[in-house]
Short mmCIF file of C-alpha atoms in Angstrom, two decimals:
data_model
loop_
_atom_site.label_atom_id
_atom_site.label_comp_id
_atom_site.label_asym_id
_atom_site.label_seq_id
_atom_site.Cartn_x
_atom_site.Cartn_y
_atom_site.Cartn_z
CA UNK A 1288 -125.06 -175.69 46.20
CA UNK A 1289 -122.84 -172.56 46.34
CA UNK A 1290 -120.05 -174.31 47.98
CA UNK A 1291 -119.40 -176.24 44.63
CA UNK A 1292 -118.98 -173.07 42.85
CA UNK A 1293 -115.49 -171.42 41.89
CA UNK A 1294 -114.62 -168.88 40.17
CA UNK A 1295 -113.16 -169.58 36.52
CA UNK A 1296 -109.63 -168.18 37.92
CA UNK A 1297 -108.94 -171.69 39.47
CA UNK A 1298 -108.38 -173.41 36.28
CA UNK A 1299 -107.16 -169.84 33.75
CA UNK A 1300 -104.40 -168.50 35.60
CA UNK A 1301 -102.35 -171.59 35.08
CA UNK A 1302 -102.63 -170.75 31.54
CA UNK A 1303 -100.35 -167.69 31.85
CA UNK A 1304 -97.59 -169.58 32.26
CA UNK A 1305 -98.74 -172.48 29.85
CA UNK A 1306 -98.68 -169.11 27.23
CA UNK A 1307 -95.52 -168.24 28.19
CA UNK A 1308 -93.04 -171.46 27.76
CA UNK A 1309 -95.08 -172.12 24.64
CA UNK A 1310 -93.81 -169.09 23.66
CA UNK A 1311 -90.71 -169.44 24.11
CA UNK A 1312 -90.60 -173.10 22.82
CA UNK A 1313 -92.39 -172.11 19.14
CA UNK A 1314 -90.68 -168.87 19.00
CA UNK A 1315 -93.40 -166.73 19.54
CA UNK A 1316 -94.76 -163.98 21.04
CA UNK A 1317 -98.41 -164.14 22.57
CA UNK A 1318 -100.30 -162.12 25.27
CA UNK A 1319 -103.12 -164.04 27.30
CA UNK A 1320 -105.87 -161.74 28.24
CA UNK A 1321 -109.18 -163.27 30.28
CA UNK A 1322 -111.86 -161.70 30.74
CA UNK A 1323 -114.36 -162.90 32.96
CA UNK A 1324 -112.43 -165.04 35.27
CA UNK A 1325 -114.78 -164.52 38.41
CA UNK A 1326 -117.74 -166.18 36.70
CA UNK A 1327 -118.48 -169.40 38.77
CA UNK A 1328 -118.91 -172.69 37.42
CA UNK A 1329 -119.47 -175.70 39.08
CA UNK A 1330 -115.88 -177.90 40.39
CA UNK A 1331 -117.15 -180.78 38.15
CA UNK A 1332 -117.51 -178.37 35.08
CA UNK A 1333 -114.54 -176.36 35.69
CA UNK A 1334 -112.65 -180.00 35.96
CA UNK A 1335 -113.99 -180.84 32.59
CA UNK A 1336 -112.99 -177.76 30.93
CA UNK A 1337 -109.41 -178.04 31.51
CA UNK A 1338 -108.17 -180.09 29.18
CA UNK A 1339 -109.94 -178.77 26.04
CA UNK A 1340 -108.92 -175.49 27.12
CA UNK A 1341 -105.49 -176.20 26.97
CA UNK A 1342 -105.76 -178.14 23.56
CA UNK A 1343 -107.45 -174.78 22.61
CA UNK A 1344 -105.12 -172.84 23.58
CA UNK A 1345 -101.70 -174.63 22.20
CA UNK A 1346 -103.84 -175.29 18.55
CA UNK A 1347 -104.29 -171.16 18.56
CA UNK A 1348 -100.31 -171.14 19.01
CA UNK A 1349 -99.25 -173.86 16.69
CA UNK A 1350 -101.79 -172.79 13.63
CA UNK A 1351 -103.34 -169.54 14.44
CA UNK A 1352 -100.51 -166.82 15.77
CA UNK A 1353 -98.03 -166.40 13.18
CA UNK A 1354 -93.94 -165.81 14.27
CA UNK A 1355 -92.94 -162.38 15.13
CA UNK A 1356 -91.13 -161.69 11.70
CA UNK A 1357 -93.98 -162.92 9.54
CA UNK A 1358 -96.72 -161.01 11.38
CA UNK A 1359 -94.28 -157.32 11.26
CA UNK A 1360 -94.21 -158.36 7.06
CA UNK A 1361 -98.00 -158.69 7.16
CA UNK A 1362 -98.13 -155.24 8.82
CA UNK A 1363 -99.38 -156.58 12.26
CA UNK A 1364 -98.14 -156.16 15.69
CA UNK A 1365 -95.49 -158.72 16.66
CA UNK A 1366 -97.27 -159.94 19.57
CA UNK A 1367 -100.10 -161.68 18.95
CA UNK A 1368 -102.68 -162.30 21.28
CA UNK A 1369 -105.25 -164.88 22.56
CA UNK A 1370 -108.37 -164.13 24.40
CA UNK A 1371 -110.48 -165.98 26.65
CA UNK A 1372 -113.89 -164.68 27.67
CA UNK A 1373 -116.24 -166.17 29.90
CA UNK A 1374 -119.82 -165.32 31.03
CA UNK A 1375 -122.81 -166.57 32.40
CA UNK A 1376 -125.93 -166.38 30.14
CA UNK A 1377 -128.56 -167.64 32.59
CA UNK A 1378 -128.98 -170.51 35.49
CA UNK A 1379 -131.66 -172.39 34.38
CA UNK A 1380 -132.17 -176.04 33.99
CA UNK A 1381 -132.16 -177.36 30.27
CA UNK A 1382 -135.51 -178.88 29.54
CA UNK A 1383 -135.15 -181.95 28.22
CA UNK A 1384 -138.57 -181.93 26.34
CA UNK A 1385 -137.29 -178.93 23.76
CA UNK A 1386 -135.41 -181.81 22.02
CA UNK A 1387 -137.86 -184.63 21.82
CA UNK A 1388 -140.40 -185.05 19.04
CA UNK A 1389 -143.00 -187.97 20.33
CA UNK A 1390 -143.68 -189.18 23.41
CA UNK A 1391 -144.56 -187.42 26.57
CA UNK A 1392 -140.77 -187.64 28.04
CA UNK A 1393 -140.69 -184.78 30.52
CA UNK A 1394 -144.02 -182.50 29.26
CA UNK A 1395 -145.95 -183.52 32.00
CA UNK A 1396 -143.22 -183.19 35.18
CA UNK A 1397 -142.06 -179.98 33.78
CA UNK A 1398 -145.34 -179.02 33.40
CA UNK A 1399 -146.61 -179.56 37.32
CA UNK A 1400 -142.66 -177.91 38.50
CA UNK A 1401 -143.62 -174.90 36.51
CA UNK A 1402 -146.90 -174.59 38.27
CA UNK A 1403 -145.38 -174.74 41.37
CA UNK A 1404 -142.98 -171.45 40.50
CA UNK A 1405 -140.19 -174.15 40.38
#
C-alpha cells in the first residue's frame, strides 16, 4: 500500500511558481509558505486535490491579498502571504455506521473486524 503514497511536495511546489506569475499578473506581492509538505497522501487523493488547490489559491489572490499600496495605507506589510499547512490526523478507516440512523448497515461487520484487532 506504501508504494501509492507521496509526499504532498509532488503536487505544492508547482504552486511556487503558480504564486509568482500571479503576482506579477495582478500586481501583487505574495509569499507561499507550506508547511507540511512530506505528509503522504495517497496518488489518487493527491490527484484530486490539485485542482481545488489551485482555485484556492488564485481566489486568496484575487479577493483576499490586497495590492502593495493599499496594504502599506492599512499599516500592513506589503507582501502578503498565503499559507498552506498539511497534516495527518490519524489512518483509520471511516466507519460508515457513525452516519446511519436505522438499519443494521455495517454494525455487525465492523463489529466481528473489531474483534479480530482489525
Amino acid at each position: 500500500m506504501s508504494i501509492r503514497m507521496l509526499p504532498l511536495k509532488t503536487t505544492v511546489q508547482r504552486f511556487h511558481r503558480l504564486v509568482h506569475d500571479l503576482g506579477i499578473e495582478l500586481h501583487k506581492d505574495v509569499e507561499l509558505t507550506i508547511e507540511g509538505a512530506d505528509t503522504e497522501l495517497d496518488k489518487t487523493v493527491l490527484d484530486q486535490l490539485n485542482d481545488p488547490l489551485v482555485h484556492i489559491i488564485r481566489n486568496s489572490m484575487d479577493h483576499g491579498i490586497e495590492i502593495p499600496e493599499a496594504r502599506r495605507a492599512a499599516g500592513k506589510s506589503p507582501a502578503g502571504t498565503i499559507h498552506l499547512s498539511a497534516r495527518q490526523l490519524r489512518r483509520q478507516c471511516a466507519d460508515p455506521h457513525q452516519r446511519r440512523r436505522k438499519g443494521p448497515g455495517m454494525r455487525r461487520p465492523f463489529a466481528r473486524g473489531r474483534s479480530k484487532g482489525a
